[in-house]
Every structure is written in C-alpha cells, then in structure tokens.
Amino acid sequence: MLLSRNWFGFRPNKNFCTLTEFPSKLLVKMARSALDEMSDSGAFARTASTFRNFIQKDPSSQFPAESGRYHLYVSYACPWASRCLAYLKIKGLDKAISFTSVKPIWERTKESDDHMGWVFPTSDTEVPGAEPDPLNGAKSIRELYEVASTNYSAKYTVPLTESAEIIRMFNSEFNGIAENATLDLNPPHLQSQIDKANEWIYDGINNGVYKCGFARKQGPYNEAANQLYEALDKCEEILGIQRYICGNTLTEADIRLFVTLIRFDEVYAVHFKCNKKLLREYPNLFNYTKDIFQIHGVSSTVNMEHIKRHYYGSHPSINPFGIIPLGPDIDYSSPHDRERFSA
Ligand SMILES: N[C@@H](CCC(=O)N[C@@H](CS)C(=O)NCC(=O)O)C(=O)O
C-alpha cells in the first residue's frame, strides 16, 4: 500500500476509499482472506483491490508525487508487494518513499474474531526484516484498513492499494525525484505488447499458481495447472530468442513475471502443487530469473526466509503442520547466459 503521510488518519474516508465493483458473482460471501475466495466449482476466484486513488506528478493533483509523503506497506513474502519493492529499487525511489515489511506468518488480527492476517512485530529484532509500523503504530494491516475506512469488510492485503497501479505510478509519476528517472519500463512503443503479455502471464502464471494451490476440486486444479504450464512453455520459447519478454529491453512484464518465478521452485512447486516441471528444468526461464535477480537492487527485495515461512506457515488448510521443506535453496546470484542477447 501507499499511504500519504500528511493526510492519512486525518481525512481518510473522503480521500482514500473509492469502492470498485465486486467482480465475482460466484463468490458465496465477502472474502476476508485469499483462502476464502472460492467459487461454487471449487476454483480460486481472486477479488479486485478496493483503494484505487492515483498519485500524479502534477503538484496540484489530489495526491502529488513528493519525496517523503508516501509510505509503502509490504510483506517480503508477497509477490504483489514485491513487485512494488522491486520498482522502488530499480527506479531509485527508496530514499523518497519509505517502506515497512510485516511479519511473514499470518496471525490473529483481533481477539474478537478469528481473522488471520498480516501483523507487525513489536520490535525491530523480533523477526529480521520486519518492523513495527512507524507511522500509525498499528498492530496489523487490518487496523490500517479500518482507520482508512470504517465500513471496510473485504480482504486486508499488502500492498493496500493495487500493485499493478503502484508500479505504473512509480514508473512515470515520480520522475521528478527518482534517481533513475530516465528508465522507462513502459515505453509507449511497447505498451500494447506489455499489456498483452501481462494479461496471459497474470492469468496463467502470477495468478495461475494461486489457482493451482487454492483449488478445492480436481477439475479446477487440472485446468489451472495445464494453463500454467502452457504459459511457462510459451515464456521458455520467447526467452530462447530474446533476453526479455517484450524484446531485448527490460520492461514491466519482466518484473511482474520475475516475482512469481523466484518463488516457484522454493514454494509453488511443493506448496501449490506446481510440480509438472520445475523452474530449473527450463534453461531459459531459469537463467532469465537469475538475470533479473542480479539487476542492481532487486536481490534486496527477495527475502526467501520470509517467503518460505509465509506460504508454508500461513495456509493451514494446505499445510496443516506448517512444516517448511528444507530445499532446494537455489543460488540465483550464480552466473547466467542471458548476456548473449544484445540490446
Ligand atoms: N491485487 C492485489 C493483491 C495483493 C494480495 O493479494 N496480497 C496478498 C499477499 S500475497 C494478501 O495480502 N493477502 C491477504 C489475505 O488474503 O488475507 C495487489 O496486487 O496489490
């Protein structure tokens, strides 16, 4: 999430909350966690983010892009939050926009009900990488949503606003203060190609692994797994002829794909039953993942300890004893062969 420091807590309702439509007619009740987002057919059906305000470069806009004004709440475990963090580093915005990571394992967020979600540690040392909420002193991400909107009753996610939109804002709206302002991960001449790639990669891979993992019936699982491997095979083929998904320049499509690939063999292959083929059995995809991991700043956004502890420890319906598998412990900083494609 992105919260504006100078208005959050003062005028939250008017400015923060714009309710979007509730997309899935199939949902039986309002989902309070991804584990509840289930259609009648047993398929995982993700709901859309709620808070959708835009930060703009125009200083007279409602939410102007200013250094020190915004704070990003993340979990290192979460791929959606991690794509925002990757942008923060790649665009050189980490001095202008502060961020805090929650603890990796979901806990009870209130004593009065049984909701399980993201919570902050009580000290900097409780869980390395996680920090207490520096702005609002909140105990949980849920508490932040409740400050922003008194009648909010959907999921309490990180980031709090839609990550697909946050990364677009980071790319274009903060260039007055970004250290890497000239880097455009959405160049106009590639825009439609990026949008198209995002669509099938989101459906088949980013959300596809969740559709495999959260399916409660064999049919939806089979469908999601087949779609996942079709999409991975397609990526493997594309990456056999060019360095990145949309050509020989890095784009948004690569960052969006990377956050899922880096979690694939360590988590999704086991926890979400994506085991038909491992990432490291795809030579192009595996080397490509190392290539992106080695972009300056990106490795600092990958905290495998948080990633593994979160997934294996927060979904008791999938992994009731919370046992974390030992392997495979892949070294993504080892050499790759992607330089053979010249820009
Ligand atoms: N559409 C959101 C999705 C974010 C999301 O689903 N985050 C997950 C963590 S990976 C979350 O916070 N889930 C909380 C829950 O399901 O209760 C975005 O991309 O910003």
mmCIF file of C-alpha atoms and ligand atoms in Angstrom:
data_model
loop_
_atom_site.group_PDB
_atom_site.id
_atom_site.type_symbol
_atom_site.label_atom_id
_atom_site.label_comp_id
_atom_site.label_asym_id
_atom_site.label_seq_id
_atom_site.Cartn_x
_atom_site.Cartn_y
_atom_site.Cartn_z
ATOM 1 C CA MET A 1 0.000 0.000 0.000
ATOM 2 C CA LEU A 2 0.773 3.542 -0.392
ATOM 3 C CA LEU A 3 -0.424 5.869 2.302
ATOM 4 C CA SER A 4 0.097 9.562 2.187
ATOM 5 C CA ARG A 5 1.781 10.648 5.412
ATOM 6 C CA ASN A 6 0.232 14.068 5.575
ATOM 7 C CA TRP A 7 -3.402 13.167 5.223
ATOM 8 C CA PHE A 8 -3.683 9.595 6.332
ATOM 9 C CA GLY A 9 -5.500 9.463 9.624
ATOM 10 C CA PHE A 10 -6.920 12.942 9.176
ATOM 11 C CA ARG A 11 -9.188 12.743 6.166
ATOM 12 C CA PRO A 12 -9.145 9.059 5.373
ATOM 13 C CA ASN A 13 -12.681 8.370 4.292
ATOM 14 C CA LYS A 14 -13.132 11.090 1.734
ATOM 15 C CA ASN A 15 -9.821 10.712 0.039
ATOM 16 C CA PHE A 16 -8.713 7.175 0.487
ATOM 17 C CA CYS A 17 -11.574 4.938 -0.306
ATOM 18 C CA THR A 18 -13.159 4.510 -3.701
ATOM 19 C CA LEU A 19 -15.095 1.294 -3.812
ATOM 20 C CA THR A 20 -14.755 -0.630 -7.019
ATOM 21 C CA GLU A 21 -17.217 -3.171 -8.251
ATOM 22 C CA PHE A 22 -17.202 -6.607 -6.701
ATOM 23 C CA PRO A 23 -16.343 -8.732 -9.702
ATOM 24 C CA SER A 24 -17.135 -12.335 -8.984
ATOM 25 C CA LYS A 25 -20.793 -13.298 -8.864
ATOM 26 C CA LEU A 26 -19.617 -16.755 -7.951
ATOM 27 C CA LEU A 27 -18.396 -15.841 -4.521
ATOM 28 C CA VAL A 28 -20.613 -17.100 -1.772
ATOM 29 C CA LYS A 29 -19.626 -14.429 0.742
ATOM 30 C CA MET A 30 -17.320 -11.468 1.033
ATOM 31 C CA ALA A 31 -13.802 -12.889 1.205
ATOM 32 C CA ARG A 32 -11.750 -11.860 4.222
ATOM 33 C CA SER A 33 -8.686 -13.777 3.088
ATOM 34 C CA ALA A 34 -7.468 -15.331 -0.148
ATOM 35 C CA LEU A 35 -8.266 -18.714 1.377
ATOM 36 C CA ASP A 36 -11.992 -17.816 1.228
ATOM 37 C CA GLU A 37 -12.008 -16.674 -2.381
ATOM 38 C CA MET A 38 -13.722 -19.709 -3.722
ATOM 39 C CA SER A 39 -16.349 -20.241 -6.410
ATOM 40 C CA ASP A 40 -19.017 -22.941 -6.120
ATOM 41 C CA SER A 41 -16.999 -25.073 -8.539
ATOM 42 C CA GLY A 42 -14.041 -25.199 -6.133
ATOM 43 C CA ALA A 43 -11.905 -22.780 -8.164
ATOM 44 C CA PHE A 44 -9.938 -19.904 -6.652
ATOM 45 C CA ALA A 45 -11.513 -16.565 -7.687
ATOM 46 C CA ARG A 46 -9.449 -13.508 -6.728
ATOM 47 C CA THR A 47 -11.289 -10.294 -5.854
ATOM 48 C CA ALA A 48 -10.161 -6.851 -7.019
ATOM 49 C CA SER A 49 -8.367 -4.314 -4.815
ATOM 50 C CA THR A 50 -10.548 -1.651 -3.225
ATOM 51 C CA PHE A 51 -8.475 1.508 -2.815
ATOM 52 C CA ARG A 52 -7.612 2.879 -6.238
ATOM 53 C CA ASN A 53 -6.514 6.511 -5.892
ATOM 54 C CA PHE A 54 -3.704 7.700 -8.139
ATOM 55 C CA ILE A 55 -0.594 9.645 -7.261
ATOM 56 C CA GLN A 56 0.287 12.099 -10.020
ATOM 57 C CA LYS A 57 3.314 14.133 -10.996
ATOM 58 C CA ASP A 58 1.166 17.290 -11.218
ATOM 59 C CA PRO A 59 1.844 19.188 -7.939
ATOM 60 C CA SER A 60 -1.720 20.483 -7.893
ATOM 61 C CA SER A 61 -3.270 16.994 -8.085
ATOM 62 C CA GLN A 62 -5.033 15.457 -5.105
ATOM 63 C CA PHE A 63 -2.081 13.109 -4.440
ATOM 64 C CA PRO A 64 1.067 14.755 -5.814
ATOM 65 C CA ALA A 65 4.302 12.772 -6.139
ATOM 66 C CA GLU A 66 6.504 14.217 -3.400
ATOM 67 C CA SER A 67 9.522 12.917 -1.569
ATOM 68 C CA GLY A 68 8.724 11.767 1.985
ATOM 69 C CA ARG A 69 4.971 11.921 1.521
ATOM 70 C CA TYR A 70 4.184 8.249 0.892
ATOM 71 C CA HIS A 71 4.879 5.005 2.671
ATOM 72 C CA LEU A 72 4.677 1.527 1.220
ATOM 73 C CA TYR A 73 3.458 -1.298 3.463
ATOM 74 C CA VAL A 74 4.662 -4.671 2.197
ATOM 75 C CA SER A 75 5.361 -8.236 3.075
ATOM 76 C CA TYR A 76 8.599 -9.604 1.641
ATOM 77 C CA ALA A 77 6.675 -12.826 1.193
ATOM 78 C CA CYS A 78 4.082 -11.368 -1.125
ATOM 79 C CA PRO A 79 4.766 -11.333 -4.880
ATOM 80 C CA TRP A 80 2.390 -8.398 -5.480
ATOM 81 C CA ALA A 81 4.060 -6.268 -2.827
ATOM 82 C CA SER A 82 7.480 -7.400 -4.003
ATOM 83 C CA ARG A 83 6.917 -6.064 -7.490
ATOM 84 C CA CYS A 84 6.374 -2.632 -5.911
ATOM 85 C CA LEU A 85 9.545 -3.023 -3.863
ATOM 86 C CA ALA A 86 11.489 -4.049 -6.975
ATOM 87 C CA TYR A 87 10.304 -0.863 -8.697
ATOM 88 C CA LEU A 88 11.250 1.227 -5.676
ATOM 89 C CA LYS A 89 14.810 -0.069 -6.000
ATOM 90 C CA ILE A 90 15.112 -0.120 -9.781
ATOM 91 C CA LYS A 91 13.721 3.393 -10.220
ATOM 92 C CA GLY A 92 15.838 4.726 -7.333
ATOM 93 C CA LEU A 93 12.895 5.806 -5.226
ATOM 94 C CA ASP A 94 13.883 4.159 -1.972
ATOM 95 C CA LYS A 95 15.065 7.439 -0.422
ATOM 96 C CA ALA A 96 11.886 9.257 -1.434
ATOM 97 C CA ILE A 97 9.409 6.567 -0.405
ATOM 98 C CA SER A 98 9.851 4.650 2.837
ATOM 99 C CA PHE A 99 8.576 1.121 3.343
ATOM 100 C CA THR A 100 7.863 -1.357 6.117
ATOM 101 C CA SER A 101 7.506 -5.117 5.949
ATOM 102 C CA VAL A 102 5.132 -7.026 8.214
ATOM 103 C CA LYS A 103 5.925 -10.403 9.807
ATOM 104 C CA PRO A 104 5.811 -13.337 7.404
ATOM 105 C CA ILE A 105 3.334 -15.627 9.127
ATOM 106 C CA TRP A 106 -0.333 -14.671 9.440
ATOM 107 C CA GLU A 107 -1.624 -14.312 12.995
ATOM 108 C CA ARG A 108 -4.922 -13.490 14.666
ATOM 109 C CA THR A 109 -5.559 -9.788 13.970
ATOM 110 C CA LYS A 110 -8.179 -9.313 16.709
ATOM 111 C CA GLU A 111 -9.208 -11.147 19.808
ATOM 112 C CA SER A 112 -12.894 -10.681 18.996
ATOM 113 C CA ASP A 113 -12.893 -12.784 15.805
ATOM 114 C CA ASP A 114 -10.839 -15.465 14.107
ATOM 115 C CA HIS A 115 -9.458 -13.476 11.150
ATOM 116 C CA MET A 116 -5.839 -14.382 10.370
ATOM 117 C CA GLY A 117 -3.693 -11.826 8.586
ATOM 118 C CA TRP A 118 -0.580 -9.668 8.384
ATOM 119 C CA VAL A 119 0.739 -8.271 11.658
ATOM 120 C CA PHE A 120 3.640 -6.019 12.588
ATOM 121 C CA PRO A 121 6.298 -7.157 15.051
ATOM 122 C CA THR A 122 6.553 -5.367 18.356
ATOM 123 C CA SER A 123 10.272 -4.648 17.881
ATOM 124 C CA ASP A 124 12.889 -4.465 15.117
ATOM 125 C CA THR A 125 14.552 -7.606 16.421
ATOM 126 C CA GLU A 126 11.531 -9.906 16.706
ATOM 127 C CA VAL A 127 11.738 -11.064 13.061
ATOM 128 C CA PRO A 128 14.689 -9.849 10.968
ATOM 129 C CA GLY A 129 13.373 -7.802 8.050
ATOM 130 C CA ALA A 130 10.037 -6.985 9.664
ATOM 131 C CA GLU A 131 9.480 -3.745 11.569
ATOM 132 C CA PRO A 132 6.837 -2.155 13.777
ATOM 133 C CA ASP A 133 4.541 0.268 11.927
ATOM 134 C CA PRO A 134 6.460 3.565 12.073
ATOM 135 C CA LEU A 135 3.582 5.832 11.025
ATOM 136 C CA ASN A 136 0.467 4.704 12.776
ATOM 137 C CA GLY A 137 1.733 2.269 15.370
ATOM 138 C CA ALA A 138 -0.779 -0.259 14.008
ATOM 139 C CA LYS A 139 -0.653 -3.852 15.209
ATOM 140 C CA SER A 140 -1.920 -5.253 11.914
ATOM 141 C CA ILE A 141 -2.569 -4.350 8.293
ATOM 142 C CA ARG A 142 -6.253 -4.800 9.121
ATOM 143 C CA GLU A 143 -6.003 -1.922 11.572
ATOM 144 C CA LEU A 144 -4.753 0.367 8.781
ATOM 145 C CA TYR A 145 -7.715 -0.539 6.589
ATOM 146 C CA GLU A 146 -10.039 0.169 9.473
ATOM 147 C CA VAL A 147 -8.520 3.612 10.019
ATOM 148 C CA ALA A 148 -8.907 4.351 6.319
ATOM 149 C CA SER A 149 -12.457 3.071 6.029
ATOM 150 C CA THR A 150 -14.764 2.351 8.956
ATOM 151 C CA ASN A 151 -17.086 0.083 6.970
ATOM 152 C CA TYR A 152 -14.440 -1.948 5.112
ATOM 153 C CA SER A 153 -15.232 -5.643 5.145
ATOM 154 C CA ALA A 154 -13.156 -7.321 2.457
ATOM 155 C CA LYS A 155 -9.565 -8.643 2.426
ATOM 156 C CA TYR A 156 -6.726 -6.905 4.245
ATOM 157 C CA THR A 157 -3.956 -7.213 1.696
ATOM 158 C CA VAL A 158 -0.479 -5.878 1.129
ATOM 159 C CA PRO A 159 0.024 -3.665 -0.646
ATOM 160 C CA LEU A 160 -3.064 -1.757 0.468
ATOM 161 C CA THR A 161 -3.608 -0.246 -2.960
ATOM 162 C CA GLU A 162 -3.398 -2.166 -6.228
ATOM 163 C CA SER A 163 0.187 -3.160 -7.013
ATOM 164 C CA ALA A 164 -0.361 -3.146 -10.789
ATOM 165 C CA GLU A 165 -1.232 0.537 -10.432
ATOM 166 C CA ILE A 166 1.505 1.333 -7.891
ATOM 167 C CA ILE A 167 4.220 0.136 -10.261
ATOM 168 C CA ARG A 168 2.810 2.304 -13.059
ATOM 169 C CA MET A 169 2.873 5.307 -10.705
ATOM 170 C CA PHE A 170 6.449 4.508 -9.684
ATOM 171 C CA ASN A 171 7.459 4.245 -13.325
ATOM 172 C CA SER A 172 6.037 7.520 -14.548
ATOM 173 C CA GLU A 173 4.809 9.854 -11.812
ATOM 174 C CA PHE A 174 7.864 10.191 -9.565
ATOM 175 C CA ASN A 175 10.425 11.032 -12.229
ATOM 176 C CA GLY A 176 10.967 14.467 -10.710
ATOM 177 C CA ILE A 177 12.562 12.740 -7.695
ATOM 178 C CA ALA A 178 13.573 9.263 -8.944
ATOM 179 C CA GLU A 179 17.326 8.633 -9.097
ATOM 180 C CA ASN A 180 16.737 6.531 -12.194
ATOM 181 C CA ALA A 181 14.203 8.800 -13.865
ATOM 182 C CA THR A 182 15.186 8.011 -17.453
ATOM 183 C CA LEU A 183 14.481 4.298 -17.077
ATOM 184 C CA ASP A 184 11.049 3.712 -18.600
ATOM 185 C CA LEU A 185 9.739 0.203 -18.021
ATOM 186 C CA ASN A 186 6.614 1.041 -20.005
ATOM 187 C CA PRO A 187 7.885 2.773 -23.136
ATOM 188 C CA PRO A 188 4.984 3.879 -25.364
ATOM 189 C CA HIS A 189 6.178 1.845 -28.367
ATOM 190 C CA LEU A 190 5.982 -1.368 -26.313
ATOM 191 C CA GLN A 191 2.840 -0.532 -24.351
ATOM 192 C CA SER A 192 0.390 -2.766 -26.167
ATOM 193 C CA GLN A 193 2.886 -5.642 -26.235
ATOM 194 C CA ILE A 194 3.456 -5.251 -22.485
ATOM 195 C CA ASP A 195 -0.275 -5.125 -21.770
ATOM 196 C CA LYS A 196 -0.888 -8.273 -23.791
ATOM 197 C CA ALA A 197 1.986 -10.141 -22.114
ATOM 198 C CA ASN A 198 0.796 -9.028 -18.667
ATOM 199 C CA GLU A 199 -2.632 -10.440 -19.380
ATOM 200 C CA TRP A 200 -1.669 -14.010 -20.236
ATOM 201 C CA ILE A 201 1.191 -14.063 -17.740
ATOM 202 C CA TYR A 202 -1.085 -12.869 -14.936
ATOM 203 C CA ASP A 203 -3.797 -15.335 -15.760
ATOM 204 C CA GLY A 204 -1.573 -18.311 -16.486
ATOM 205 C CA ILE A 205 1.361 -17.742 -14.126
ATOM 206 C CA ASN A 206 1.088 -14.975 -11.462
ATOM 207 C CA ASN A 207 -2.465 -15.821 -10.509
ATOM 208 C CA GLY A 208 -2.174 -19.261 -12.093
ATOM 209 C CA VAL A 209 -0.029 -20.661 -9.294
ATOM 210 C CA TYR A 210 -2.643 -19.499 -6.769
ATOM 211 C CA LYS A 211 -5.397 -21.119 -8.839
ATOM 212 C CA CYS A 212 -3.446 -24.384 -8.617
ATOM 213 C CA GLY A 213 -2.716 -24.039 -4.917
ATOM 214 C CA PHE A 214 -6.113 -22.888 -3.696
ATOM 215 C CA ALA A 215 -8.262 -25.167 -5.898
ATOM 216 C CA ARG A 216 -10.534 -27.380 -3.825
ATOM 217 C CA LYS A 217 -11.553 -29.714 -6.611
ATOM 218 C CA GLN A 218 -9.546 -31.727 -9.113
ATOM 219 C CA GLY A 219 -11.133 -30.156 -12.218
ATOM 220 C CA PRO A 220 -10.215 -26.531 -11.457
ATOM 221 C CA TYR A 221 -6.733 -27.655 -10.354
ATOM 222 C CA ASN A 222 -6.168 -29.553 -13.621
ATOM 223 C CA GLU A 223 -7.365 -26.609 -15.643
ATOM 224 C CA ALA A 224 -5.133 -24.134 -13.792
ATOM 225 C CA ALA A 225 -2.088 -26.413 -13.914
ATOM 226 C CA ASN A 226 -2.465 -27.017 -17.654
ATOM 227 C CA GLN A 227 -2.835 -23.287 -18.256
ATOM 228 C CA LEU A 228 0.191 -22.583 -16.051
ATOM 229 C CA TYR A 229 2.453 -24.963 -17.956
ATOM 230 C CA GLU A 230 1.221 -23.727 -21.331
ATOM 231 C CA ALA A 231 2.169 -20.200 -20.263
ATOM 232 C CA LEU A 232 5.556 -21.269 -18.871
ATOM 233 C CA ASP A 233 6.314 -23.189 -22.087
ATOM 234 C CA LYS A 234 5.408 -20.082 -24.060
ATOM 235 C CA CYS A 235 7.781 -17.954 -21.942
ATOM 236 C CA GLU A 236 10.549 -20.526 -22.393
ATOM 237 C CA GLU A 237 10.150 -20.289 -26.149
ATOM 238 C CA ILE A 238 10.125 -16.464 -26.184
ATOM 239 C CA LEU A 239 13.197 -16.350 -23.960
ATOM 240 C CA GLY A 240 15.036 -18.652 -26.363
ATOM 241 C CA ILE A 241 15.170 -15.867 -28.941
ATOM 242 C CA GLN A 242 15.375 -12.695 -26.858
ATOM 243 C CA ARG A 243 16.623 -11.586 -23.468
ATOM 244 C CA TYR A 244 13.302 -10.351 -22.059
ATOM 245 C CA ILE A 245 9.600 -10.985 -22.559
ATOM 246 C CA CYS A 246 8.979 -7.987 -24.838
ATOM 247 C CA GLY A 247 12.297 -7.908 -26.707
ATOM 248 C CA ASN A 248 15.835 -7.111 -25.652
ATOM 249 C CA THR A 249 14.903 -4.377 -23.183
ATOM 250 C CA LEU A 250 13.676 -4.872 -19.661
ATOM 251 C CA THR A 251 10.008 -3.925 -19.190
ATOM 252 C CA GLU A 252 7.249 -4.078 -16.625
ATOM 253 C CA ALA A 253 6.278 -7.507 -17.962
ATOM 254 C CA ASP A 254 9.617 -8.906 -16.746
ATOM 255 C CA ILE A 255 9.306 -7.563 -13.210
ATOM 256 C CA ARG A 256 5.767 -8.907 -12.985
ATOM 257 C CA LEU A 257 6.874 -12.334 -14.198
ATOM 258 C CA PHE A 258 10.009 -12.419 -12.043
ATOM 259 C CA VAL A 259 8.222 -12.195 -8.678
ATOM 260 C CA THR A 260 6.400 -15.449 -9.408
ATOM 261 C CA LEU A 261 9.384 -17.267 -10.920
ATOM 262 C CA ILE A 262 11.647 -16.542 -7.941
ATOM 263 C CA ARG A 263 9.098 -18.250 -5.659
ATOM 264 C CA PHE A 264 8.456 -21.164 -7.997
ATOM 265 C CA ASP A 265 10.838 -23.942 -7.020
ATOM 266 C CA GLU A 266 11.113 -22.894 -3.368
ATOM 267 C CA VAL A 267 7.364 -22.701 -2.745
ATOM 268 C CA TYR A 268 4.880 -23.125 -5.572
ATOM 269 C CA ALA A 269 6.290 -26.430 -6.831
ATOM 270 C CA VAL A 270 5.601 -28.011 -3.432
ATOM 271 C CA HIS A 271 3.002 -25.933 -1.591
ATOM 272 C CA PHE A 272 0.807 -25.133 -4.612
ATOM 273 C CA LYS A 273 1.373 -28.479 -6.400
ATOM 274 C CA CYS A 274 3.057 -26.885 -9.439
ATOM 275 C CA ASN A 275 5.334 -29.865 -9.900
ATOM 276 C CA LYS A 276 4.879 -30.928 -13.506
ATOM 277 C CA LYS A 277 8.163 -29.201 -14.258
ATOM 278 C CA LEU A 278 10.470 -27.141 -12.046
ATOM 279 C CA LEU A 279 11.779 -23.710 -12.981
ATOM 280 C CA ARG A 280 15.300 -25.086 -13.026
ATOM 281 C CA GLU A 281 14.265 -27.581 -15.685
ATOM 282 C CA TYR A 282 13.535 -24.678 -18.037
ATOM 283 C CA PRO A 283 17.005 -23.422 -19.070
ATOM 284 C CA ASN A 284 15.869 -20.078 -20.495
ATOM 285 C CA LEU A 285 13.437 -19.254 -17.708
ATOM 286 C CA PHE A 286 15.908 -20.265 -15.025
ATOM 287 C CA ASN A 287 18.732 -18.150 -16.433
ATOM 288 C CA TYR A 288 16.305 -15.287 -17.042
ATOM 289 C CA THR A 289 15.255 -15.402 -13.366
ATOM 290 C CA LYS A 290 18.911 -15.111 -12.339
ATOM 291 C CA ASP A 291 19.374 -12.261 -14.806
ATOM 292 C CA ILE A 292 16.548 -10.203 -13.254
ATOM 293 C CA PHE A 293 17.615 -11.163 -9.715
ATOM 294 C CA GLN A 294 21.053 -9.702 -10.498
ATOM 295 C CA ILE A 295 19.729 -6.281 -11.590
ATOM 296 C CA HIS A 296 21.059 -3.739 -9.104
ATOM 297 C CA GLY A 297 18.757 -3.570 -6.065
ATOM 298 C CA VAL A 298 16.494 -6.481 -6.951
ATOM 299 C CA SER A 299 18.151 -9.121 -4.774
ATOM 300 C CA SER A 300 17.466 -6.958 -1.697
ATOM 301 C CA THR A 301 13.734 -7.337 -2.382
ATOM 302 C CA VAL A 302 13.903 -11.145 -2.238
ATOM 303 C CA ASN A 303 13.779 -12.449 1.326
ATOM 304 C CA MET A 304 13.480 -16.222 0.907
ATOM 305 C CA GLU A 305 13.182 -16.749 4.644
ATOM 306 C CA HIS A 306 10.016 -14.616 4.739
ATOM 307 C CA ILE A 307 8.723 -16.176 1.518
ATOM 308 C CA LYS A 308 9.019 -19.754 2.764
ATOM 309 C CA ARG A 309 7.833 -19.041 6.283
ATOM 310 C CA HIS A 310 4.772 -17.228 4.960
ATOM 311 C CA TYR A 311 3.413 -19.726 2.479
ATOM 312 C CA TYR A 312 4.200 -22.899 4.381
ATOM 313 C CA GLY A 313 3.154 -21.332 7.675
ATOM 314 C CA SER A 314 0.020 -19.349 6.823
ATOM 315 C CA HIS A 315 -2.243 -21.748 4.932
ATOM 316 C CA PRO A 316 -3.193 -24.487 7.406
ATOM 317 C CA SER A 317 -5.792 -25.888 5.011
ATOM 318 C CA ILE A 318 -2.934 -26.746 2.616
ATOM 319 C CA ASN A 319 -0.100 -27.443 5.072
ATOM 320 C CA PRO A 320 -1.712 -28.164 8.461
ATOM 321 C CA PHE A 321 1.510 -28.660 10.407
ATOM 322 C CA GLY A 322 3.334 -25.692 8.917
ATOM 323 C CA ILE A 323 6.404 -27.761 8.104
ATOM 324 C CA ILE A 324 8.847 -25.857 5.885
ATOM 325 C CA PRO A 325 10.682 -28.066 3.346
ATOM 326 C CA LEU A 326 14.472 -27.847 3.512
ATOM 327 C CA GLY A 327 15.255 -27.294 -0.135
ATOM 328 C CA PRO A 328 16.047 -26.526 -2.785
ATOM 329 C CA ASP A 329 17.969 -23.411 -1.693
ATOM 330 C CA ILE A 330 18.882 -22.160 -5.153
ATOM 331 C CA ASP A 331 21.628 -19.578 -5.639
ATOM 332 C CA TYR A 332 20.169 -17.014 -8.039
ATOM 333 C CA SER A 333 23.345 -14.945 -7.915
ATOM 334 C CA SER A 334 25.272 -17.619 -9.832
ATOM 335 C CA PRO A 335 26.283 -16.957 -13.463
ATOM 336 C CA HIS A 336 23.685 -16.947 -16.258
ATOM 337 C CA ASP A 337 23.852 -16.940 -20.026
ATOM 338 C CA ARG A 338 21.490 -14.087 -20.888
ATOM 339 C CA GLU A 339 24.143 -11.603 -21.983
ATOM 340 C CA ARG A 340 24.290 -13.410 -25.297
ATOM 341 C CA PHE A 341 21.309 -11.323 -26.392
ATOM 342 C CA SER A 342 22.446 -7.812 -27.112
ATOM 343 C CA ALA A 343 20.188 -4.822 -26.524
HETATM 344 N N1 LIG B 1 -4.452 -7.152 -6.120
HETATM 345 C C1 LIG B 1 -3.614 -7.012 -5.011
HETATM 346 C C2 LIG B 1 -3.354 -8.362 -4.373
HETATM 347 C C3 LIG B 1 -2.495 -8.307 -3.186
HETATM 348 C C4 LIG B 1 -2.610 -9.610 -2.387
HETATM 349 O O1 LIG B 1 -3.465 -10.457 -2.680
HETATM 350 N N2 LIG B 1 -1.752 -9.787 -1.382
HETATM 351 C C5 LIG B 1 -1.824 -10.962 -0.550
HETATM 352 C C6 LIG B 1 -0.466 -11.438 -0.133
HETATM 353 S S1 LIG B 1 0.435 -12.222 -1.392
HETATM 354 C C7 LIG B 1 -2.526 -10.616 0.754
HETATM 355 O O2 LIG B 1 -2.192 -9.638 1.375
HETATM 356 N N3 LIG B 1 -3.478 -11.443 1.157
HETATM 357 C C8 LIG B 1 -4.149 -11.274 2.398
HETATM 358 C C9 LIG B 1 -5.305 -12.221 2.518
HETATM 359 O O3 LIG B 1 -5.571 -12.967 1.562
HETATM 360 O O4 LIG B 1 -5.941 -12.195 3.557
HETATM 361 C C10 LIG B 1 -2.355 -6.348 -5.476
HETATM 362 O O5 LIG B 1 -1.761 -6.840 -6.436
HETATM 363 O O6 LIG B 1 -1.979 -5.333 -4.947
#
